[in-house]
Amino acid sequence: MIKVGIIGGTGYTGIELLRLLHNHSQVTVIAISSRSEAGQRVDKMFPSLAGQCDLVFSLPDDVILNQCEVIFFATPHGVAMKSVGGFIKQGIKVIDLGADFRLNDTVEYQKWYGSEHTQDDLLSSAIYGLCEVNREQIKNATLVANPGCYPTAIQLALKPLIDNKLIDLSNIIADCKSGVSGAGRGVNQATLLCEVSESFKAYGVSGHRHYPEIKQELALLAGESVGLTFVPHLVPMIRGMQATLYVDLLDGNTEVQSVFAEAYKDEHFVTVLDAGIMPETRSVKSSNFCQIAVQKAPDSNKLIIVSVIDNLVKGASGQAIQNMNIMFGLDENTGLEQIGLLP
Amino acid sequence: MIKVGIIGGTGYTGIELLRLLHNHSQVTVIAISSRSEAGQRVDKMFPSLAGQCDLVFSLPDDVILNQCEVIFFATPHGVAMKSVGGFIKQGIKVIDLGADFRLNDTVEYQKWYGSEHTQDDLLSSAIYGLCEVNREQIKNATLVANPGCYPTAIQLALKPLIDNKLIDLSNIIADCKSGVSGAGRGVNQATLLCEVSESFKAYGVSGHRHYPEIKQELALLAGESVGLTFVPHLVPMIRGMQATLYVDLLDGNTEVQSVFAEAYKDEHFVTVLDAGIMPETRSVKSSNFCQIAVQKAPDSNKLIIVSVIDNLVKGASGQAIQNMNIMFGLDENTGLEQIGLLP
Amino acid sequence: MIKVGIIGGTGYTGIELLRLLHNHSQVTVIAISSRSEAGQRVDKMFPSLAGQCDLVFSLPDDVILNQCEVIFFATPHGVAMKSVGGFIKQGIKVIDLGADFRLNDTVEYQKWYGSEHTQDDLLSSAIYGLCEVNREQIKNATLVANPGCYPTAIQLALKPLIDNKLIDLSNIIADCKSGVSGAGRGVNQATLLCEVSESFKAYGVSGHRHYPEIKQELALLAGESVGLTFVPHLVPMIRGMQATLYVDLLDGNTEVQSVFAEAYKDEHFVTVLDAGIMPETRSVKSSNFCQIAVQKAPDSNKLIIVSVIDNLVKGASGQAIQNMNIMFGLDENTGLEQIGLLP
Amino acid sequence: MIKVGIIGGTGYTGIELLRLLHNHSQVTVIAISSRSEAGQRVDKMFPSLAGQCDLVFSLPDDVILNQCEVIFFATPHGVAMKSVGGFIKQGIKVIDLGADFRLNDTVEYQKWYGSEHTQDDLLSSAIYGLCEVNREQIKNATLVANPGCYPTAIQLALKPLIDNKLIDLSNIIADCKSGVSGAGRGVNQATLLCEVSESFKAYGVSGHRHYPEIKQELALLAGESVGLTFVPHLVPMIRGMQATLYVDLLDGNTEVQSVFAEAYKDEHFVTVLDAGIMPETRSVKSSNFCQIAVQKAPDSNKLIIVSVIDNLVKGASGQAIQNMNIMFGLDENTGLEQIGLLP
């Protein structure tokens, strides 16, 4: 059994790691840390674990973490970069669910995250953990930057088109919608049930931190820079994310359905729906799947691509485990076999 | 007191008319019809009326309807066109909340609604009831075609830009989101709570009936045809509608905020939000207001316009009453003064 | 126009007072205070007011409040008792939506609210503002203690039975359910959408602050003490409250339906539903109504009474306005005529 | 691998069986039937299965069902009794998730279900499948009547008290709350999102079909008849069920916490929470667990017991699989190890 540690385990990605790893046949979680909750039983904070988990939160510098073979960081940006290096020196693999190793350019990091990036060397060794894109590099990675949720949904939706050079890269529109869990478990008036339930809104229109990550990775896919308009919205539901993408086909006669089907025919976690069927976020709720549909607009070269994921699974903790599986040479599906919870 | 009748009052626009007219100081509802519920007390179907409403559903051909001064049709398409003529001949004004008189072209009507339009003459006399656009014609109208909800949200968002010739008309994208009440009260597995709650999806991507209406009215505003991509989505909430619009400014330096502020400075029901503030659908829940915000995308000429309405009020019954107020020379706000229900 | 002030207007009862008073023909709100938000526009905090309200939050000791004829306190317990006296000396009437003047016994107050009650004299002059019980005293009151939401729903459900001495007073069970807005707008992890949505739970089982208020008022109604078991629950919705009450009829053959119908036949805001019909909280959403149903259990003398209110209207701000109407000799319904928002 | 069949698989218990069995290491579903959907791919009806399930609905009399070792009936009452006998004669075990074999008395069955019970013999051989009560008989059963959801939540909450003869059996109150999925997937205006969302109500107050089942089973536990008042309510959420029970302790000094802890110390799926902690339905969402808390009311002998389950798992499909595991001598937890989905 692979010994796993989680640093910063009091948020939604933390409990989601615990839930998914609970059913993972090859690992055992030996430590979970929280500076604020150290000493408290984990099942007091997450009552779904009552009777099923004896873990107690440790301090993030507890020596038990040194016994781990892999550590997941589920911490706010700026935390992981400070302590990742020490673990890696001990031969412990690290998967960062936060943003510290996603942007290749430290100037961009400082611009969007408001603090200096102090770990240039680590950054250059980090692999961007979008499994369907970087699988080969992930196999040998010691440090994986787990992608953001919006970047995951958008890249999977565009990859076949970019790989096949089918679209105008200068005019990509990503109208995205996320459940409220994407905003985290932090205490925040803006995400009280009475503030967000029965309502819908755009947010971050003047600039969202996933914007540079999306632009960077699309440019890497394309081999050139892309023009992107990105508007995230908040949906009154707990989980789920949809990206609705609008692009211009270079050739309006392209058979896009088969391009997508071919591109993902061997990917377990990406399902291309039959022509005419649109995905729903609930179809992937609690699962690591991404479902994608494509549809041409009438009377134009506009193509609409829709992708859905569970923001906490394929958009965070599930993908992190998928990365772990790849890094340890396990079957990529291990612990991630479950299908979505419906209804 | 103006005598009002409602034909087809068992759906959500029917009860919404009753709710709003209950607080209207200048009217009295003397009849409400339903073929299927004739003879039943209205408050048995709508328990919010218990103790506050003595109406009984009549048949749609009950003579009491001839005593009305104005009749609202809250019926499925195809119903109003058959009986509107008779009422108009008696001098009764008609406001149709359905689709029978929205499309100017009967060929288009047949294409999208699947049945022949048999009332060419009535159609040519009907006024499209988007108050902020056609107020003058509505004053003297005998037959008003109340706009669809999506068309209302989209037109109000684009009118200042089109009027001022500020955008590329060939490439308009309308990514729209609606609460479930837009699907009506009909029995339908697809709108069961367990099927739509905690989920988000696109629908009607291959063709929605509001598409030709939007194209037609935008073309009338612009004086030329427009290129439109329209994707409606379903949001897990009862009420509320947002249109997120993406257009290309002809001149990226245009001061759009002031264009919008100026355009709507005298419109009671359209509120242009201060720069930097995005609307939420809940802000207009239960009210007749439309809130609009504009935001330029970074690094491009792309402009994002967001508008929100309550689909059952400004998107249906409230706008119908606003039309009635105009038709009868009342203060346009009468009965529509209430602000949104928050939380 | 009666000049109205609101102290502590940043919570849900504050915005609900503003919403309801916006449609009240006889009053004008001239001041609303918030220590933390003084100087800020009210419509920045409550976007439903955008374009419809020019008020700016003042400090709670701003002299403008002295110009009011009536002041609503929408403050946490302990605040009102400190400043109410000054207003009353100036002849300003006060309605406290908080808990400072609900409990007659200062020892009980200290036990449940954790701080000393320093205003014995004011307390003895305060009238408990359950309009359907204390209407006559309210007419001449200068200080009204607006009831809690649970106490309102429970007392209205039991009053006819207690008045007519029909039940065993020693064994009353009140299983109550509240929407999340009852927990207020304060920043609280426990009421984040992701923590309460799609879930149901009991809370405060070991002791809720409304318990002594309910016991006190039921005892006053009965003329003797009562035995009460009270369990509140949290429902994943914004508004609405239901009390399900279980009592033992002294005589199992009592015709309770007619007892209730008779008891409330002249009360505008209390609707007794026909036999066999159960209320739903949505039927009174956004309105000041209380709907009540009674049903005998099979094979026993057990009687089930169900009452529903909107916790923010009849359970808070609406009842406060009803009290104001009574205090100023206005028609009791003024500004409260609207029926529930359905759907 | 045990060959499993499902008859009547188009409802929520059907897809829930498929979801849970998908992760069950010892079984394979070889057939799923639906008279109305025969020939259609299962993943067209349940999009969570897209790409993960190749099953096609068969007719309920398809011969493939004869190859099964166990068949789950997920059918409306009246269906299973007609065909169960044929399968049992072939040595196929049957678990009926419906109501056909729950009531021991065919007269009661006819009274509550409105049709005659024609299978007296089968009925007498059926074992009531509440695993924690009847585990020993289930081991050798060929026909198991899977309990209803309310009966499961209530019996688990009361069993320790009844077994230890601690309460007055004549006065049990069960105030129960269920998510909307309990009403099934049938087309029904009453369970449209717009009809039940943002609302709470009691239903079935004059008589719910689970009432006789609960009374029967509690009487069997107690060895005598019990007095029961049962009021179910509908909660605006998809999954989850809570029973809040009010009973009178014979001795107010009884240490009930330890009675419960002792009673369930070896039961994997029943978790007794620490004193002072109340369960939430979300804690068991998607899992087979039941969480229970007990709390004495102040100033009386009244005891409050609260139990929560997921109505579709421990209240239906999960318990059915637990029964299957027992019948086939498997580890009782097989395929049911997952913890609740939180948030």
PDB file of C-alpha atoms in Angstrom, chain A residues 128-200:
ATOM      1  CA  TYR A 128       1.371  20.259 -15.688  1.00  0.00           C
ATOM      2  CA  GLY A 129      -0.910  17.390 -14.741  1.00  0.00           C
ATOM      3  CA  LEU A 130      -3.562  17.319 -17.410  1.00  0.00           C
ATOM      4  CA  CYS A 131      -3.342  13.584 -17.848  1.00  0.00           C
ATOM      5  CA  GLU A 132      -4.833  13.398 -21.347  1.00  0.00           C
ATOM      6  CA  VAL A 133      -2.219  15.870 -22.592  1.00  0.00           C
ATOM      7  CA  ASN A 134       0.937  15.189 -20.604  1.00  0.00           C
ATOM      8  CA  ARG A 135       0.641  11.545 -19.645  1.00  0.00           C
ATOM      9  CA  GLU A 136       4.160  10.627 -20.701  1.00  0.00           C
ATOM     10  CA  GLN A 137       5.884  13.364 -18.706  1.00  0.00           C
ATOM     11  CA  ILE A 138       3.694  12.686 -15.676  1.00  0.00           C
ATOM     12  CA  LYS A 139       4.986   9.106 -15.503  1.00  0.00           C
ATOM     13  CA  ASN A 140       8.365  10.313 -14.375  1.00  0.00           C
ATOM     14  CA  ALA A 141       7.376  13.476 -12.597  1.00  0.00           C
ATOM     15  CA  THR A 142       8.253  14.142  -8.983  1.00  0.00           C
ATOM     16  CA  LEU A 143       6.187  17.299  -8.840  1.00  0.00           C
ATOM     17  CA  VAL A 144       2.856  17.644 -10.597  1.00  0.00           C
ATOM     18  CA  ALA A 145       0.864  20.847 -10.880  1.00  0.00           C
ATOM     19  CA  ASN A 146      -2.713  19.683 -10.885  1.00  0.00           C
ATOM     20  CA  PRO A 147      -4.718  21.826 -13.330  1.00  0.00           C
ATOM     21  CA  GLY A 148      -7.462  24.212 -12.358  1.00  0.00           C
ATOM     22  CA  CYS A 149     -11.056  23.185 -12.976  1.00  0.00           C
ATOM     23  CA  TYR A 150     -11.882  25.668 -15.727  1.00  0.00           C
ATOM     24  CA  PRO A 151      -8.602  24.947 -17.554  1.00  0.00           C
ATOM     25  CA  THR A 152      -9.392  21.218 -17.457  1.00  0.00           C
ATOM     26  CA  ALA A 153     -12.865  21.594 -18.918  1.00  0.00           C
ATOM     27  CA  ILE A 154     -11.719  24.027 -21.593  1.00  0.00           C
ATOM     28  CA  GLN A 155      -8.566  22.211 -22.721  1.00  0.00           C
ATOM     29  CA  LEU A 156     -10.287  18.868 -23.076  1.00  0.00           C
ATOM     30  CA  ALA A 157     -12.958  20.563 -25.174  1.00  0.00           C
ATOM     31  CA  LEU A 158     -10.471  22.254 -27.506  1.00  0.00           C
ATOM     32  CA  LYS A 159      -7.599  19.791 -27.752  1.00  0.00           C
ATOM     33  CA  PRO A 160      -8.908  17.804 -30.760  1.00  0.00           C
ATOM     34  CA  LEU A 161      -9.609  21.010 -32.671  1.00  0.00           C
ATOM     35  CA  ILE A 162      -6.240  22.541 -31.911  1.00  0.00           C
ATOM     36  CA  ASP A 163      -4.319  19.340 -32.552  1.00  0.00           C
ATOM     37  CA  ASN A 164      -5.959  19.086 -35.946  1.00  0.00           C
ATOM     38  CA  LYS A 165      -5.619  22.813 -36.688  1.00  0.00           C
ATOM     39  CA  LEU A 166      -9.307  23.204 -37.418  1.00  0.00           C
ATOM     40  CA  ILE A 167     -10.137  26.538 -35.820  1.00  0.00           C
ATOM     41  CA  ASP A 168      -9.283  30.222 -35.876  1.00  0.00           C
ATOM     42  CA  LEU A 169      -7.089  30.533 -32.776  1.00  0.00           C
ATOM     43  CA  SER A 170      -7.554  34.275 -32.483  1.00  0.00           C
ATOM     44  CA  ASN A 171     -11.194  34.222 -31.424  1.00  0.00           C
ATOM     45  CA  ILE A 172     -12.058  31.655 -28.789  1.00  0.00           C
ATOM     46  CA  ILE A 173     -14.920  32.365 -26.398  1.00  0.00           C
ATOM     47  CA  ALA A 174     -15.289  30.317 -23.245  1.00  0.00           C
ATOM     48  CA  ASP A 175     -18.540  30.912 -21.412  1.00  0.00           C
ATOM     49  CA  CYS A 176     -18.129  28.771 -18.311  1.00  0.00           C
ATOM     50  CA  LYS A 177     -20.390  27.837 -15.436  1.00  0.00           C
ATOM     51  CA  SER A 178     -19.395  26.406 -12.078  1.00  0.00           C
ATOM     52  CA  GLY A 179     -21.134  25.037  -9.022  1.00  0.00           C
ATOM     53  CA  VAL A 180     -20.524  26.860  -5.766  1.00  0.00           C
ATOM     54  CA  SER A 181     -18.075  24.341  -4.321  1.00  0.00           C
ATOM     55  CA  GLY A 182     -15.523  25.846  -6.686  1.00  0.00           C
ATOM     56  CA  ALA A 183     -15.451  28.835  -4.370  1.00  0.00           C
ATOM     57  CA  GLY A 184     -14.203  26.626  -1.558  1.00  0.00           C
ATOM     58  CA  ARG A 185     -15.222  26.083   2.021  1.00  0.00           C
ATOM     59  CA  GLY A 186     -13.859  29.330   3.362  1.00  0.00           C
ATOM     60  CA  VAL A 187     -16.194  31.518   5.341  1.00  0.00           C
ATOM     61  CA  ASN A 188     -17.593  33.998   2.858  1.00  0.00           C
ATOM     62  CA  GLN A 189     -20.842  35.919   2.841  1.00  0.00           C
ATOM     63  CA  ALA A 190     -20.938  35.700  -0.939  1.00  0.00           C
ATOM     64  CA  THR A 191     -21.413  31.930  -0.887  1.00  0.00           C
ATOM     65  CA  LEU A 192     -24.059  31.670   1.817  1.00  0.00           C
ATOM     66  CA  LEU A 193     -27.007  29.636   0.594  1.00  0.00           C
ATOM     67  CA  CYS A 194     -29.250  32.687   0.836  1.00  0.00           C
ATOM     68  CA  GLU A 195     -26.877  34.708  -1.341  1.00  0.00           C
ATOM     69  CA  VAL A 196     -26.331  32.275  -4.196  1.00  0.00           C
ATOM     70  CA  SER A 197     -29.233  29.861  -4.211  1.00  0.00           C
ATOM     71  CA  GLU A 198     -31.968  30.661  -6.735  1.00  0.00           C
ATOM     72  CA  SER A 199     -29.645  33.014  -8.572  1.00  0.00           C
ATOM     73  CA  PHE A 200     -27.167  33.045 -11.419  1.00  0.00           C
TER      74      PHE A 200
END
